[in-house]
Amino acid sequence: MRRKVALITGITGQDGSYLAELLLKKNYKVHGVIRKSSSFNTSRIDHIYVDPHNKTNFFLHYGDLTDSNSVYNIINKIRPTEVYNLGAQSHVGVSFENPEFTAEVSGIGTLRILEAIRFLNMKKIKFYQASTSELFGETYGKNIFNEISKFHPKSPYGVAKLYSYWITSVYRESYGLFASNGILFNHESPRRGETFVTRKITRFLTKKKLGSKEILYLGNLNAKRDWGHAKDYVEMQWRILQQKKPDDFVIATGKAFSVKQFIDIASKVLNFKIEWKGKGLKEQGYLIHNNKKELIIKIDKKYFRPNEVDYLKGDASKAFKQLNFKPKYSFKKLVEDMVESDLILAEKEIH
Ligand code: NAP
Ligand code: G4F
């Protein structure tokens, strides 16, 4: 049997880096697409990179999801057995500022891969699409979303991902491709990008622990998300492609916490106590320590989105049953992992 060869778009991102580690452990040959950048953008994968002049199972290729030729050429050259399309402009807030770019990368980018697979007649490739809980936006009376819930995206990012979701399904039905969607709810880790809210919080609080004088400016504190750990979730991405038939799966923890609750729990890990005062744009967070009160969290309107998904909680019953999904990280363990890792980082930065 031919050795498994994976191609990962978005390998330099949070999920791409964990997935590459997982597949290397499973003895895959792993190829990743990286974008040309004027500064280094490989910090999450530097530890697994080996100069290709030496023996390695890990290879990087310059390419871009906006460039059909690069997508086609890479797939033609590598002839992967599995393709994980994790590449995206993945920031919901930024998608309101760069809607067209977001559509090109997070929407049409998926079509470019599927078309390359079709043109090359590589029907044995298994294709994974990184779909998202941002496809949902309205509860329609239910307080939990699963594979048959109604979609109602609320951002240019959500709409781009909706296109990707459906084009994946259409290529599965029309051309018999093994093409599956993982509808993943928010997942975080110490490798989460620093402009996403969880990492923004853990970076801030850990620096505060070491005496920083900064103030944290945030947007909607009351939004609720179903937060899991990226390490648990990339394992499910792999399992989705190991199924006998292509299919779509929700991956979620089934619990939702607000941004404010995330702050409270992260603070507790650091033996901090936060007192909240005021409401709406005037809400403020005070750090209570040594009988002193320090104002450390304020609201800034600029972090509110023109349209917001207020609430997301997923029902992953199908994945529990068919993928044997058993997350190792609880919400508390996830927050602890992020805080502990950022504390080490903050200590390094000080010295
Ligand atoms: P991430 O950390 O933002 O990583 C995104 C990756 O996409 C990076 O490697 C980035 O490269 C790459 N990329 C951006 N534009 C590209 C382009 N034009 N061509 C090729 N690659 C491009 O995202 P993540 O959190 O790992 O998420 C992985 C995937 O899952 C994304 O598609 C995301 O939308 C989706 N998703 C994420 C979550 C979540 O909670 N994390 C939930 C559901 C779905 P650079 O490093 O060069 O920027
Ligand atoms: O951390 P966030 O930016 O993640 P968001 O918008 O939920 O999107 C992430 O999860 C999606 C899955 O549901 C992925 F598809 C997507 O790629 C991305 O990984 O924001 C979480 C919540 C939002 O309600 C936001 O309005 O936190 C709120 N928030 C409040 N203050 C903030 C801030 N978000 C950010 N980024 N920055 C703030 O200062």
PDB file of C-alpha atoms and ligand atoms in Angstrom, residues 9-17 33-37 41-42 44 63-67 71 85-91 101 104-106 128-134 157 161 182-188 191-193 196 226-228 230 233-234 237, ligand 1:
ATOM      1  CA  THR A   9      -2.984  24.472   3.288  1.00  0.00           C
ATOM      2  CA  GLY A  10      -2.701  26.848   6.251  1.00  0.00           C
ATOM      3  CA  ILE A  11       0.171  24.815   7.711  1.00  0.00           C
ATOM      4  CA  THR A  12       1.650  27.929   9.367  1.00  0.00           C
ATOM      5  CA  GLY A  13      -1.580  28.520  11.314  1.00  0.00           C
ATOM      6  CA  GLN A  14      -2.706  27.181  14.682  1.00  0.00           C
ATOM      7  CA  ASP A  15      -4.452  24.047  13.371  1.00  0.00           C
ATOM      8  CA  GLY A  16      -2.023  23.425  10.505  1.00  0.00           C
ATOM      9  CA  SER A  17       0.897  23.186  12.908  1.00  0.00           C
ATOM     10  CA  VAL A  33       1.665  25.386   1.523  1.00  0.00           C
ATOM     11  CA  ILE A  34       3.244  28.582   2.811  1.00  0.00           C
ATOM     12  CA  ARG A  35       2.773  32.132   1.604  1.00  0.00           C
ATOM     13  CA  LYS A  36       5.630  34.379   0.633  1.00  0.00           C
ATOM     14  CA  SER A  37       5.987  36.970   3.337  1.00  0.00           C
ATOM     15  CA  ASN A  41       5.730  33.390   9.181  1.00  0.00           C
ATOM     16  CA  THR A  42       6.763  29.865  10.155  1.00  0.00           C
ATOM     17  CA  ARG A  44       4.550  27.545  14.669  1.00  0.00           C
ATOM     18  CA  GLY A  63       1.727  28.849  -2.924  1.00  0.00           C
ATOM     19  CA  ASP A  64      -1.409  30.826  -2.322  1.00  0.00           C
ATOM     20  CA  LEU A  65      -5.093  29.986  -2.340  1.00  0.00           C
ATOM     21  CA  THR A  66      -5.716  33.028  -4.538  1.00  0.00           C
ATOM     22  CA  ASP A  67      -3.391  31.609  -7.204  1.00  0.00           C
ATOM     23  CA  VAL A  71      -2.647  25.217  -6.219  1.00  0.00           C
ATOM     24  CA  ASN A  85      -7.797  22.807   3.377  1.00  0.00           C
ATOM     25  CA  LEU A  86      -7.119  24.841   6.517  1.00  0.00           C
ATOM     26  CA  GLY A  87      -5.872  27.970   4.742  1.00  0.00           C
ATOM     27  CA  ALA A  88      -8.130  30.978   5.236  1.00  0.00           C
ATOM     28  CA  GLN A  89      -8.403  34.615   6.124  1.00  0.00           C
ATOM     29  CA  SER A  90      -9.857  33.335   9.376  1.00  0.00           C
ATOM     30  CA  HIS A  91     -10.516  36.515  11.385  1.00  0.00           C
ATOM     31  CA  PHE A 101      -9.920  39.144  -0.054  1.00  0.00           C
ATOM     32  CA  GLU A 104     -11.131  34.970  -2.559  1.00  0.00           C
ATOM     33  CA  VAL A 105      -9.189  32.987   0.040  1.00  0.00           C
ATOM     34  CA  SER A 106     -11.785  31.443   2.344  1.00  0.00           C
ATOM     35  CA  TYR A 128     -11.125  17.957   4.184  1.00  0.00           C
ATOM     36  CA  GLN A 129     -12.739  21.396   4.295  1.00  0.00           C
ATOM     37  CA  ALA A 130     -12.298  23.520   7.444  1.00  0.00           C
ATOM     38  CA  SER A 131     -15.889  24.612   7.877  1.00  0.00           C
ATOM     39  CA  THR A 132     -16.992  26.595  10.871  1.00  0.00           C
ATOM     40  CA  SER A 133     -19.681  27.344  13.434  1.00  0.00           C
ATOM     41  CA  GLU A 134     -19.748  30.860  11.905  1.00  0.00           C
ATOM     42  CA  TYR A 157     -16.080  35.391   6.614  1.00  0.00           C
ATOM     43  CA  LYS A 161     -17.099  29.714   4.429  1.00  0.00           C
ATOM     44  CA  GLY A 182     -15.653  19.484   9.588  1.00  0.00           C
ATOM     45  CA  ILE A 183     -17.957  22.120  11.098  1.00  0.00           C
ATOM     46  CA  LEU A 184     -15.678  23.065  13.949  1.00  0.00           C
ATOM     47  CA  PHE A 185     -16.679  25.354  16.781  1.00  0.00           C
ATOM     48  CA  ASN A 186     -14.081  27.723  18.269  1.00  0.00           C
ATOM     49  CA  HIS A 187     -10.872  26.003  19.262  1.00  0.00           C
ATOM     50  CA  GLU A 188      -7.979  27.657  20.972  1.00  0.00           C
ATOM     51  CA  ARG A 191      -0.673  28.738  19.428  1.00  0.00           C
ATOM     52  CA  ARG A 192      -3.862  30.749  18.850  1.00  0.00           C
ATOM     53  CA  GLY A 193      -3.295  33.999  16.922  1.00  0.00           C
ATOM     54  CA  PHE A 196      -8.381  36.322  18.689  1.00  0.00           C
ATOM     55  CA  ASP A 226     -18.214  26.879  22.600  1.00  0.00           C
ATOM     56  CA  TRP A 227     -14.459  26.717  23.159  1.00  0.00           C
ATOM     57  CA  GLY A 228     -12.446  23.509  22.693  1.00  0.00           C
ATOM     58  CA  ALA A 230      -7.120  22.757  18.930  1.00  0.00           C
ATOM     59  CA  TYR A 233      -9.931  19.120  17.170  1.00  0.00           C
ATOM     60  CA  VAL A 234      -7.140  18.360  14.658  1.00  0.00           C
ATOM     61  CA  GLN A 237     -10.003  16.456  11.216  1.00  0.00           C
TER      62      GLN A 237
HETATM   63  P1  NAP B   1      -5.151  30.573  11.449  1.00  0.00           P
HETATM   64  O1  NAP B   1      -4.287  30.328  12.625  1.00  0.00           O
HETATM   65  O2  NAP B   1      -5.641  31.950  11.168  1.00  0.00           O
HETATM   66  O3  NAP B   1      -4.373  30.028  10.157  1.00  0.00           O
HETATM   67  C1  NAP B   1      -4.793  30.350   8.863  1.00  0.00           C
HETATM   68  C2  NAP B   1      -3.781  29.805   7.877  1.00  0.00           C
HETATM   69  O4  NAP B   1      -4.208  30.140   6.553  1.00  0.00           O
HETATM   70  C3  NAP B   1      -2.366  30.390   8.044  1.00  0.00           C
HETATM   71  O5  NAP B   1      -1.433  29.383   7.798  1.00  0.00           O
HETATM   72  C4  NAP B   1      -2.324  31.431   6.933  1.00  0.00           C
HETATM   73  O6  NAP B   1      -1.009  31.729   6.474  1.00  0.00           O
HETATM   74  C5  NAP B   1      -3.097  30.696   5.858  1.00  0.00           C
HETATM   75  N1  NAP B   1      -3.539  31.573   4.776  1.00  0.00           N
HETATM   76  C6  NAP B   1      -4.109  32.805   4.883  1.00  0.00           C
HETATM   77  N2  NAP B   1      -4.326  33.325   3.664  1.00  0.00           N
HETATM   78  C7  NAP B   1      -3.882  32.398   2.762  1.00  0.00           C
HETATM   79  C8  NAP B   1      -3.792  32.364   1.352  1.00  0.00           C
HETATM   80  N3  NAP B   1      -4.208  33.386   0.591  1.00  0.00           N
HETATM   81  N4  NAP B   1      -3.268  31.277   0.762  1.00  0.00           N
HETATM   82  C9  NAP B   1      -2.812  30.249   1.506  1.00  0.00           C
HETATM   83  N5  NAP B   1      -2.855  30.209   2.850  1.00  0.00           N
HETATM   84  C10 NAP B   1      -3.387  31.284   3.477  1.00  0.00           C
HETATM   85  O7  NAP B   1      -6.462  29.638  11.501  1.00  0.00           O
HETATM   86  P2  NAP B   1      -6.740  28.353  12.417  1.00  0.00           P
HETATM   87  O8  NAP B   1      -7.315  28.805  13.701  1.00  0.00           O
HETATM   88  O9  NAP B   1      -5.565  27.461  12.389  1.00  0.00           O
HETATM   89  O10 NAP B   1      -7.939  27.684  11.605  1.00  0.00           O
HETATM   90  C11 NAP B   1      -7.684  26.758  10.561  1.00  0.00           C
HETATM   91  C12 NAP B   1      -8.871  26.724   9.622  1.00  0.00           C
HETATM   92  O11 NAP B   1     -10.042  26.343  10.340  1.00  0.00           O
HETATM   93  C13 NAP B   1      -9.223  28.056   8.974  1.00  0.00           C
HETATM   94  O12 NAP B   1      -9.714  27.787   7.692  1.00  0.00           O
HETATM   95  C14 NAP B   1     -10.320  28.613   9.841  1.00  0.00           C
HETATM   96  O13 NAP B   1     -11.133  29.492   9.106  1.00  0.00           O
HETATM   97  C15 NAP B   1     -11.046  27.344  10.229  1.00  0.00           C
HETATM   98  N6  NAP B   1     -11.728  27.340  11.518  1.00  0.00           N
HETATM   99  C16 NAP B   1     -11.071  27.719  12.646  1.00  0.00           C
HETATM  100  C17 NAP B   1     -11.704  27.653  13.871  1.00  0.00           C
HETATM  101  C18 NAP B   1     -11.012  28.057  15.149  1.00  0.00           C
HETATM  102  O14 NAP B   1     -11.715  28.289  16.145  1.00  0.00           O
HETATM  103  N7  NAP B   1      -9.693  28.115  15.181  1.00  0.00           N
HETATM  104  C19 NAP B   1     -13.026  27.172  13.944  1.00  0.00           C
HETATM  105  C20 NAP B   1     -13.652  26.760  12.769  1.00  0.00           C
HETATM  106  C21 NAP B   1     -12.986  26.835  11.556  1.00  0.00           C
HETATM  107  P3  NAP B   1      -0.100  32.864   7.181  1.00  0.00           P
HETATM  108  O15 NAP B   1       0.483  32.226   8.416  1.00  0.00           O
HETATM  109  O16 NAP B   1       0.886  33.189   6.144  1.00  0.00           O
HETATM  110  O17 NAP B   1      -1.035  34.004   7.524  1.00  0.00           O
END
